[in-house]
């Protein structure tokens, strides 16, 4: 198995023992992104919608570094500290994805790193290994 590590300075650097993404063949496994601004490694704001937009911006940067785009994601896992924000996630996700949408799970959690309100990870499938 040939693992290719994906890294970009356009998304927050890893803050632990992981990589932003790992590519194996045409599959790219994206680590969870929280609403950190890459340049400062600080939270974008306390506003849930702004946090969610920043998470998608971070995911897009990692997808691009891997040679794809958000639309190439086939599975998305969304972790929320407050499930009442689910409708906002749907609205914002519709701004970043067009049909066919990826498979998705939304999971309520007690806490996320650095006090984030949302974290998203997923799997992207690229058209080729180039």
Short mmCIF file of N, CA, C and O in Angstrom, two decimals:
data_model
loop_
_atom_site.label_atom_id
_atom_site.label_comp_id
_atom_site.label_asym_id
_atom_site.label_seq_id
_atom_site.Cartn_x
_atom_site.Cartn_y
_atom_site.Cartn_z
N UNK A 1 0.86 -1.18 0.00
CA UNK A 1 0.00 0.00 0.00
C UNK A 1 0.90 1.23 0.00
O UNK A 1 1.82 1.35 0.80
N UNK A 2 0.60 2.15 -0.89
CA UNK A 2 1.37 3.39 -1.00
C UNK A 2 0.54 4.54 -0.45
O UNK A 2 -0.45 4.94 -1.04
N UNK A 3 0.94 5.04 0.72
CA UNK A 3 0.24 6.17 1.34
C UNK A 3 0.96 7.46 0.97
O UNK A 3 2.17 7.57 1.13
N UNK A 4 0.20 8.43 0.50
CA UNK A 4 0.73 9.76 0.19
C UNK A 4 0.13 10.73 1.19
O UNK A 4 -1.09 10.81 1.35
N UNK A 5 0.99 11.45 1.89
CA UNK A 5 0.55 12.41 2.89
C UNK A 5 0.21 13.72 2.20
O UNK A 5 1.00 14.25 1.42
N UNK A 6 -0.97 14.25 2.50
CA UNK A 6 -1.43 15.52 1.93
C UNK A 6 -1.28 16.60 3.00
O UNK A 6 -1.72 16.43 4.14
N UNK A 7 -0.67 17.71 2.60
CA UNK A 7 -0.46 18.82 3.52
C UNK A 7 -0.51 20.13 2.76
O UNK A 7 0.00 20.23 1.65
N UNK A 8 -1.13 21.12 3.36
CA UNK A 8 -1.19 22.46 2.77
C UNK A 8 -1.16 23.50 3.87
O UNK A 8 -1.72 23.29 4.94
N UNK A 9 -0.53 24.63 3.57
CA UNK A 9 -0.54 25.73 4.54
C UNK A 9 -1.81 26.58 4.40
O UNK A 9 -2.01 27.54 5.13
N UNK A 10 -2.70 26.19 3.49
CA UNK A 10 -3.97 26.89 3.29
C UNK A 10 -5.06 26.40 4.26
O UNK A 10 -6.16 26.93 4.28
N UNK A 11 -4.73 25.37 5.03
CA UNK A 11 -5.62 24.85 6.06
C UNK A 11 -4.81 24.74 7.35
O UNK A 11 -3.57 24.69 7.31
N UNK A 12 -5.47 24.70 8.49
CA UNK A 12 -4.74 24.60 9.76
C UNK A 12 -3.82 23.38 9.79
O UNK A 12 -4.19 22.31 9.32
N UNK A 13 -2.64 23.58 10.33
CA UNK A 13 -1.71 22.46 10.45
C UNK A 13 -2.22 21.49 11.51
O UNK A 13 -3.01 21.86 12.39
N UNK A 14 -1.79 20.26 11.40
CA UNK A 14 -2.19 19.24 12.36
C UNK A 14 -1.72 19.64 13.76
O UNK A 14 -0.60 20.11 13.94
N UNK A 15 -2.59 19.44 14.75
CA UNK A 15 -2.24 19.79 16.13
C UNK A 15 -2.10 18.53 16.97
O UNK A 15 -2.36 18.54 18.17
N UNK A 16 -1.70 17.46 16.33
CA UNK A 16 -1.52 16.19 17.03
C UNK A 16 -0.81 15.20 16.14
O UNK A 16 -0.18 15.57 15.15
N UNK A 17 -0.96 13.95 16.47
CA UNK A 17 -0.26 12.89 15.74
C UNK A 17 -1.11 12.40 14.56
O UNK A 17 -1.58 11.25 14.53
N UNK A 18 -1.33 13.28 13.60
CA UNK A 18 -2.11 12.96 12.40
C UNK A 18 -1.69 13.89 11.27
O UNK A 18 -0.93 14.83 11.48
N UNK A 19 -2.19 13.62 10.08
CA UNK A 19 -1.96 14.46 8.90
C UNK A 19 -3.29 15.06 8.46
O UNK A 19 -4.35 14.56 8.80
N UNK A 20 -3.21 16.13 7.67
CA UNK A 20 -4.44 16.75 7.16
C UNK A 20 -5.24 15.76 6.32
O UNK A 20 -6.46 15.75 6.36
N UNK A 21 -4.53 14.93 5.57
CA UNK A 21 -5.19 13.91 4.76
C UNK A 21 -4.15 12.87 4.34
O UNK A 21 -2.95 13.15 4.32
N UNK A 22 -4.65 11.69 4.00
CA UNK A 22 -3.81 10.61 3.48
C UNK A 22 -4.48 10.06 2.23
O UNK A 22 -5.67 9.73 2.26
N UNK A 23 -3.71 9.97 1.16
CA UNK A 23 -4.22 9.44 -0.11
C UNK A 23 -3.70 8.02 -0.30
O UNK A 23 -2.51 7.76 -0.15
N UNK A 24 -4.62 7.12 -0.62
CA UNK A 24 -4.28 5.73 -0.95
C UNK A 24 -5.02 5.41 -2.24
O UNK A 24 -6.25 5.37 -2.26
N UNK A 25 -4.28 5.23 -3.33
CA UNK A 25 -4.92 5.04 -4.63
C UNK A 25 -5.67 6.30 -5.01
O UNK A 25 -5.12 7.40 -4.99
N UNK A 26 -6.95 6.16 -5.29
CA UNK A 26 -7.77 7.33 -5.65
C UNK A 26 -8.60 7.83 -4.48
O UNK A 26 -9.34 8.81 -4.62
N UNK A 27 -8.47 7.18 -3.33
CA UNK A 27 -9.22 7.61 -2.14
C UNK A 27 -8.36 8.55 -1.29
O UNK A 27 -7.17 8.30 -1.09
N UNK A 28 -8.97 9.61 -0.80
CA UNK A 28 -8.30 10.55 0.10
C UNK A 28 -9.11 10.59 1.39
O UNK A 28 -10.31 10.90 1.37
N UNK A 29 -8.45 10.29 2.49
CA UNK A 29 -9.08 10.28 3.80
C UNK A 29 -8.73 11.59 4.50
O UNK A 29 -7.56 11.81 4.83
N UNK A 30 -9.72 12.46 4.67
CA UNK A 30 -9.50 13.78 5.24
C UNK A 30 -9.72 13.75 6.75
O UNK A 30 -10.76 13.30 7.22
N UNK A 31 -8.74 14.26 7.48
CA UNK A 31 -8.89 14.39 8.92
C UNK A 31 -9.93 15.46 9.23
O UNK A 31 -10.24 16.31 8.39
N UNK A 32 -10.45 15.42 10.44
CA UNK A 32 -11.43 16.40 10.86
C UNK A 32 -10.86 17.80 10.84
O UNK A 32 -9.72 18.03 11.24
N UNK A 33 -11.66 18.73 10.35
CA UNK A 33 -11.30 20.15 10.36
C UNK A 33 -12.23 20.87 11.33
O UNK A 33 -13.44 20.63 11.34
N UNK A 34 -11.63 21.73 12.13
CA UNK A 34 -12.40 22.62 13.00
C UNK A 34 -12.21 24.03 12.47
O UNK A 34 -11.39 24.26 11.56
N UNK A 35 -12.93 25.02 12.98
CA UNK A 35 -12.92 26.36 12.40
C UNK A 35 -11.71 27.23 12.76
O UNK A 35 -11.84 28.40 13.13
N UNK A 36 -10.53 26.66 12.63
CA UNK A 36 -9.32 27.45 12.84
C UNK A 36 -8.94 28.15 11.54
O UNK A 36 -9.08 27.58 10.46
N UNK A 37 -8.43 29.36 11.65
CA UNK A 37 -7.90 30.09 10.51
C UNK A 37 -6.45 29.65 10.35
O UNK A 37 -5.67 29.69 11.31
N UNK A 38 -6.09 29.20 9.16
CA UNK A 38 -4.76 28.62 8.94
C UNK A 38 -3.63 29.57 9.33
O UNK A 38 -2.64 29.14 9.94
N UNK A 39 -3.75 30.83 8.99
CA UNK A 39 -2.67 31.79 9.22
C UNK A 39 -2.41 32.05 10.70
O UNK A 39 -1.27 32.31 11.09
N UNK A 40 -3.45 31.99 11.51
CA UNK A 40 -3.31 32.35 12.93
C UNK A 40 -3.46 31.17 13.88
O UNK A 40 -3.09 31.27 15.05
N UNK A 41 -4.06 30.08 13.37
CA UNK A 41 -4.39 28.90 14.19
C UNK A 41 -5.32 29.27 15.34
O UNK A 41 -5.33 28.64 16.38
N UNK A 42 -6.12 30.32 15.12
CA UNK A 42 -7.13 30.76 16.09
C UNK A 42 -8.51 30.50 15.51
O UNK A 42 -8.70 30.48 14.29
N UNK A 43 -9.51 30.34 16.39
CA UNK A 43 -10.89 30.14 15.99
C UNK A 43 -11.38 31.38 15.23
O UNK A 43 -11.10 32.50 15.63
N UNK A 44 -12.13 31.15 14.14
CA UNK A 44 -12.64 32.25 13.32
C UNK A 44 -13.52 33.19 14.14
O UNK A 44 -13.40 34.40 14.05
N UNK A 45 -14.43 32.65 14.95
CA UNK A 45 -15.31 33.44 15.82
C UNK A 45 -16.11 32.47 16.67
O UNK A 45 -15.96 31.25 16.56
N UNK A 46 -17.02 33.01 17.47
CA UNK A 46 -17.92 32.17 18.27
C UNK A 46 -19.23 31.90 17.53
O UNK A 46 -20.07 31.14 18.01
N UNK A 47 -19.43 32.53 16.37
CA UNK A 47 -20.66 32.38 15.60
C UNK A 47 -20.67 31.03 14.88
O UNK A 47 -19.74 30.70 14.14
N UNK A 48 -21.74 30.25 15.09
CA UNK A 48 -21.80 28.90 14.52
C UNK A 48 -21.71 28.90 13.00
O UNK A 48 -20.99 28.11 12.41
N UNK A 49 -22.45 29.78 12.34
CA UNK A 49 -22.44 29.82 10.88
C UNK A 49 -21.04 30.16 10.36
O UNK A 49 -20.56 29.55 9.39
N UNK A 50 -20.36 31.12 10.97
CA UNK A 50 -19.00 31.47 10.56
C UNK A 50 -18.05 30.29 10.80
O UNK A 50 -17.16 30.03 9.99
N UNK A 51 -18.25 29.59 11.90
CA UNK A 51 -17.41 28.42 12.17
C UNK A 51 -17.61 27.36 11.08
O UNK A 51 -16.64 26.79 10.57
N UNK A 52 -18.85 27.14 10.71
CA UNK A 52 -19.14 26.11 9.70
C UNK A 52 -18.56 26.51 8.34
O UNK A 52 -17.97 25.67 7.64
N UNK A 53 -18.69 27.77 7.96
CA UNK A 53 -18.10 28.24 6.70
C UNK A 53 -16.58 28.04 6.70
O UNK A 53 -15.99 27.60 5.71
N UNK A 54 -15.93 28.33 7.84
CA UNK A 54 -14.49 28.17 7.93
C UNK A 54 -14.09 26.70 7.82
O UNK A 54 -13.08 26.36 7.17
N UNK A 55 -14.87 25.81 8.41
CA UNK A 55 -14.58 24.38 8.30
C UNK A 55 -14.63 23.96 6.84
O UNK A 55 -13.73 23.25 6.37
N UNK A 56 -15.65 24.38 6.10
CA UNK A 56 -15.72 24.02 4.68
C UNK A 56 -14.58 24.65 3.88
O UNK A 56 -14.05 24.03 2.96
N UNK A 57 -14.17 25.85 4.24
CA UNK A 57 -13.01 26.48 3.59
C UNK A 57 -11.76 25.63 3.84
O UNK A 57 -10.97 25.39 2.92
N UNK A 58 -11.58 25.17 5.07
CA UNK A 58 -10.43 24.34 5.40
C UNK A 58 -10.47 23.02 4.64
O UNK A 58 -9.45 22.56 4.10
N UNK A 59 -11.63 22.38 4.62
CA UNK A 59 -11.77 21.12 3.88
C UNK A 59 -11.47 21.32 2.40
O UNK A 59 -10.79 20.50 1.78
N UNK A 60 -11.97 22.41 1.82
CA UNK A 60 -11.74 22.69 0.40
C UNK A 60 -10.25 22.82 0.12
O UNK A 60 -9.75 22.33 -0.89
N UNK A 61 -9.52 23.49 1.02
CA UNK A 61 -8.08 23.66 0.83
C UNK A 61 -7.36 22.32 0.83
O UNK A 61 -6.45 22.08 0.02
N UNK A 62 -7.75 21.42 1.72
CA UNK A 62 -7.12 20.10 1.77
C UNK A 62 -7.50 19.28 0.54
O UNK A 62 -6.64 18.61 -0.06
N UNK A 63 -8.76 19.36 0.13
CA UNK A 63 -9.18 18.67 -1.09
C UNK A 63 -8.36 19.14 -2.29
O UNK A 63 -7.89 18.32 -3.09
N UNK A 64 -8.18 20.45 -2.41
CA UNK A 64 -7.41 21.00 -3.52
C UNK A 64 -5.95 20.56 -3.45
O UNK A 64 -5.35 20.23 -4.47
N UNK A 65 -5.38 20.51 -2.26
CA UNK A 65 -4.00 20.05 -2.11
C UNK A 65 -3.84 18.60 -2.53
O UNK A 65 -2.76 18.19 -2.99
N UNK A 66 -4.92 17.84 -2.44
CA UNK A 66 -4.90 16.43 -2.82
C UNK A 66 -5.22 16.23 -4.30
O UNK A 66 -5.19 15.11 -4.80
N UNK A 67 -5.54 17.33 -5.00
CA UNK A 67 -5.84 17.23 -6.42
C UNK A 67 -7.32 17.12 -6.75
O UNK A 67 -7.70 16.75 -7.86
N UNK A 68 -8.17 17.46 -5.78
CA UNK A 68 -9.61 17.38 -6.01
C UNK A 68 -10.32 18.63 -5.55
O UNK A 68 -9.72 19.71 -5.45
N UNK A 69 -11.59 18.48 -5.26
CA UNK A 69 -12.42 19.58 -4.77
C UNK A 69 -13.47 19.01 -3.85
O UNK A 69 -13.68 17.78 -3.81
N UNK A 70 -14.15 19.88 -3.11
CA UNK A 70 -15.18 19.42 -2.18
C UNK A 70 -16.18 18.49 -2.83
O UNK A 70 -16.60 17.49 -2.24
N UNK A 71 -16.57 18.79 -4.04
CA UNK A 71 -17.58 18.00 -4.74
C UNK A 71 -17.13 16.55 -4.94
O UNK A 71 -17.97 15.67 -5.14
N UNK A 72 -15.85 16.28 -4.84
CA UNK A 72 -15.32 14.92 -4.98
C UNK A 72 -15.48 14.11 -3.69
O UNK A 72 -15.19 12.91 -3.68
N UNK A 73 -15.92 14.75 -2.61
CA UNK A 73 -16.11 14.02 -1.36
C UNK A 73 -17.30 13.07 -1.50
O UNK A 73 -18.35 13.46 -2.01
N UNK A 74 -17.11 11.83 -1.06
CA UNK A 74 -18.16 10.83 -1.16
C UNK A 74 -18.78 10.51 0.19
O UNK A 74 -19.86 9.94 0.27
N UNK A 75 -18.11 10.89 1.27
CA UNK A 75 -18.61 10.65 2.63
C UNK A 75 -18.19 11.81 3.51
O UNK A 75 -17.02 12.23 3.49
N UNK A 76 -19.13 12.31 4.29
CA UNK A 76 -18.87 13.42 5.20
C UNK A 76 -19.42 13.05 6.57
O UNK A 76 -20.55 12.57 6.68
N UNK A 77 -18.62 13.27 7.60
CA UNK A 77 -19.06 13.10 8.98
C UNK A 77 -19.04 14.47 9.65
O UNK A 77 -18.01 15.14 9.65
N UNK A 78 -20.17 14.87 10.20
CA UNK A 78 -20.30 16.18 10.84
C UNK A 78 -20.52 15.96 12.33
O UNK A 78 -21.44 15.24 12.73
N UNK A 79 -19.67 16.58 13.13
CA UNK A 79 -19.76 16.48 14.58
C UNK A 79 -20.21 17.83 15.12
O UNK A 79 -19.57 18.85 14.83
N UNK A 80 -21.29 17.84 15.88
CA UNK A 80 -21.88 19.08 16.40
C UNK A 80 -22.00 19.01 17.91
O UNK A 80 -22.46 18.00 18.45
N UNK A 81 -21.65 20.11 18.57
CA UNK A 81 -21.85 20.15 20.02
C UNK A 81 -23.29 20.51 20.37
O UNK A 81 -23.69 20.37 21.52
N UNK A 82 -24.07 20.96 19.38
CA UNK A 82 -25.48 21.30 19.59
C UNK A 82 -26.25 20.91 18.34
O UNK A 82 -26.14 21.58 17.30
N UNK A 83 -27.02 19.82 18.41
CA UNK A 83 -27.74 19.34 17.24
C UNK A 83 -28.82 20.30 16.76
O UNK A 83 -29.32 20.15 15.65
N UNK A 84 -29.16 21.31 17.55
CA UNK A 84 -30.13 22.30 17.07
C UNK A 84 -29.54 23.14 15.93
O UNK A 84 -30.28 23.85 15.25
N UNK A 85 -28.23 23.05 15.71
CA UNK A 85 -27.58 23.76 14.59
C UNK A 85 -27.62 22.96 13.29
O UNK A 85 -27.05 23.39 12.29
N UNK A 86 -28.29 21.83 13.29
CA UNK A 86 -28.33 20.95 12.12
C UNK A 86 -28.87 21.66 10.88
O UNK A 86 -28.34 21.51 9.79
N UNK A 87 -29.93 22.45 11.02
CA UNK A 87 -30.52 23.15 9.88
C UNK A 87 -29.52 24.15 9.28
O UNK A 87 -29.44 24.30 8.06
N UNK A 88 -28.74 24.80 10.13
CA UNK A 88 -27.73 25.74 9.65
C UNK A 88 -26.65 25.00 8.86
O UNK A 88 -26.20 25.46 7.81
N UNK A 89 -26.24 23.83 9.35
CA UNK A 89 -25.26 23.01 8.63
C UNK A 89 -25.81 22.65 7.25
O UNK A 89 -25.10 22.76 6.25
N UNK A 90 -27.06 22.22 7.18
CA UNK A 90 -27.67 21.87 5.90
C UNK A 90 -27.64 23.05 4.94
O UNK A 90 -27.30 22.90 3.76
N UNK A 91 -28.02 24.23 5.44
CA UNK A 91 -28.04 25.42 4.59
C UNK A 91 -26.64 25.74 4.06
O UNK A 91 -26.46 25.99 2.88
N UNK A 92 -25.66 25.72 4.94
CA UNK A 92 -24.29 26.05 4.53
C UNK A 92 -23.73 24.97 3.63
O UNK A 92 -23.05 25.26 2.62
N UNK A 93 -24.01 23.71 3.93
CA UNK A 93 -23.52 22.62 3.09
C UNK A 93 -24.05 22.75 1.66
O UNK A 93 -23.34 22.48 0.70
N UNK A 94 -25.31 23.21 1.53
CA UNK A 94 -25.90 23.37 0.19
C UNK A 94 -25.20 24.46 -0.62
O UNK A 94 -25.29 24.49 -1.85
N UNK A 95 -24.46 25.34 0.05
CA UNK A 95 -23.70 26.38 -0.65
C UNK A 95 -22.38 25.82 -1.20
O UNK A 95 -21.76 26.43 -2.06
N UNK A 96 -21.94 24.68 -0.66
CA UNK A 96 -20.64 24.12 -1.02
C UNK A 96 -20.72 22.85 -1.84
O UNK A 96 -19.72 22.44 -2.44
N UNK A 97 -21.88 22.20 -1.87
CA UNK A 97 -22.06 20.96 -2.62
C UNK A 97 -23.25 21.09 -3.55
O UNK A 97 -24.25 21.74 -3.22
N UNK A 98 -23.14 20.44 -4.70
CA UNK A 98 -24.29 20.32 -5.59
C UNK A 98 -24.57 18.82 -5.74
O UNK A 98 -23.73 17.99 -5.37
N UNK A 99 -25.71 18.47 -6.27
CA UNK A 99 -26.05 17.05 -6.44
C UNK A 99 -25.10 16.42 -7.44
O UNK A 99 -24.68 17.10 -8.37
N UNK A 100 -24.71 15.18 -7.25
CA UNK A 100 -25.12 14.30 -6.16
C UNK A 100 -24.34 14.62 -4.88
O UNK A 100 -23.13 14.83 -4.92
N UNK A 101 -25.07 14.71 -3.79
CA UNK A 101 -24.46 15.00 -2.50
C UNK A 101 -23.71 13.78 -1.97
O UNK A 101 -24.03 12.65 -2.34
N UNK A 102 -22.73 14.01 -1.10
CA UNK A 102 -22.04 12.86 -0.50
C UNK A 102 -22.92 12.16 0.53
O UNK A 102 -23.90 12.75 1.01
N UNK A 103 -22.57 10.94 0.87
CA UNK A 103 -23.18 10.29 2.02
C UNK A 103 -22.77 11.10 3.24
O UNK A 103 -21.72 11.75 3.25
N UNK A 104 -23.60 11.06 4.30
CA UNK A 104 -23.30 11.93 5.43
C UNK A 104 -23.84 11.35 6.73
O UNK A 104 -24.86 10.67 6.75
N UNK A 105 -23.13 11.66 7.79
CA UNK A 105 -23.62 11.40 9.15
C UNK A 105 -23.48 12.69 9.92
O UNK A 105 -22.55 13.46 9.70
N UNK A 106 -24.43 12.95 10.80
CA UNK A 106 -24.36 14.10 11.71
C UNK A 106 -24.46 13.54 13.12
O UNK A 106 -25.42 12.84 13.44
N UNK A 107 -23.47 13.85 13.92
CA UNK A 107 -23.35 13.25 15.24
C UNK A 107 -23.25 14.33 16.30
O UNK A 107 -22.45 15.26 16.18
N UNK A 108 -24.07 14.23 17.32
CA UNK A 108 -23.99 15.15 18.45
C UNK A 108 -22.91 14.67 19.41
O UNK A 108 -22.86 13.49 19.77
N UNK A 109 -22.03 15.58 19.78
CA UNK A 109 -20.94 15.26 20.70
C UNK A 109 -20.92 16.26 21.85
O UNK A 109 -21.44 17.38 21.71
N UNK A 110 -20.34 15.88 22.94
CA UNK A 110 -20.29 16.75 24.12
C UNK A 110 -19.31 17.90 23.92
O UNK A 110 -19.57 19.04 24.32
N UNK A 111 -18.16 17.61 23.29
CA UNK A 111 -17.09 18.61 23.21
C UNK A 111 -16.22 18.33 22.00
O UNK A 111 -16.06 17.18 21.59
N UNK A 112 -15.64 19.40 21.43
CA UNK A 112 -14.70 19.30 20.31
C UNK A 112 -13.42 20.04 20.66
O UNK A 112 -13.40 20.89 21.55
N UNK A 113 -12.32 19.75 19.94
CA UNK A 113 -11.05 20.42 20.24
C UNK A 113 -11.16 21.94 20.19
O UNK A 113 -11.87 22.50 19.36
N UNK A 114 -10.45 22.58 21.09
CA UNK A 114 -10.34 24.04 21.17
C UNK A 114 -11.67 24.76 21.33
O UNK A 114 -11.81 25.93 21.02
N UNK A 115 -12.69 24.04 21.81
CA UNK A 115 -13.99 24.66 22.02
C UNK A 115 -14.80 24.87 20.75
O UNK A 115 -15.80 25.61 20.77
N UNK A 116 -14.41 24.23 19.66
CA UNK A 116 -15.16 24.36 18.41
C UNK A 116 -16.58 23.84 18.59
O UNK A 116 -16.83 22.96 19.41
N UNK A 117 -17.50 24.39 17.79
CA UNK A 117 -18.89 23.93 17.80
C UNK A 117 -19.17 22.91 16.71
O UNK A 117 -20.20 22.25 16.72
N UNK A 118 -18.25 22.81 15.74
CA UNK A 118 -18.44 21.91 14.60
C UNK A 118 -17.09 21.39 14.14
O UNK A 118 -16.08 22.11 14.17
N UNK A 119 -17.08 20.12 13.73
CA UNK A 119 -15.91 19.49 13.11
C UNK A 119 -16.43 18.60 12.00
O UNK A 119 -17.47 17.96 12.15
N UNK A 120 -15.72 18.58 10.87
CA UNK A 120 -16.14 17.76 9.74
C UNK A 120 -14.92 17.03 9.19
O UNK A 120 -13.86 17.61 9.02
N UNK A 121 -15.11 15.73 8.93
CA UNK A 121 -14.10 14.95 8.23
C UNK A 121 -14.78 14.22 7.08
O UNK A 121 -15.99 14.36 6.88
N UNK A 122 -14.02 13.44 6.33
CA UNK A 122 -14.66 12.70 5.25
C UNK A 122 -13.68 11.98 4.36
O UNK A 122 -12.48 11.93 4.61
N UNK A 123 -14.25 11.43 3.30
CA UNK A 123 -13.49 10.69 2.31
C UNK A 123 -13.79 11.29 0.95
O UNK A 123 -14.94 11.56 0.60
N UNK A 124 -12.72 11.49 0.18
CA UNK A 124 -12.83 12.02 -1.18
C UNK A 124 -12.35 10.95 -2.15
O UNK A 124 -11.38 10.25 -1.86
N UNK A 125 -13.00 10.83 -3.27
CA UNK A 125 -12.60 9.90 -4.32
C UNK A 125 -12.18 10.70 -5.54
O UNK A 125 -12.98 11.46 -6.09
N UNK A 126 -10.91 10.54 -5.93
CA UNK A 126 -10.39 11.27 -7.09
C UNK A 126 -10.62 10.45 -8.36
O UNK A 126 -10.65 9.22 -8.31
N UNK A 127 -10.74 11.12 -9.51
CA UNK A 127 -10.98 10.39 -10.75
C UNK A 127 -9.82 9.52 -11.20
O UNK A 127 -10.01 8.57 -11.91
N UNK A 128 -8.57 9.85 -10.78
CA UNK A 128 -7.42 9.04 -11.15
C UNK A 128 -6.33 9.21 -10.10
O UNK A 128 -6.43 10.04 -9.21
N UNK A 129 -5.26 8.43 -10.22
CA UNK A 129 -4.15 8.53 -9.26
C UNK A 129 -3.11 9.53 -9.68
O UNK A 129 -2.06 9.64 -9.06
N UNK A 130 -3.34 10.28 -10.73
CA UNK A 130 -2.35 11.27 -11.20
C UNK A 130 -2.19 12.41 -10.23
O UNK A 130 -3.06 12.83 -9.60
#
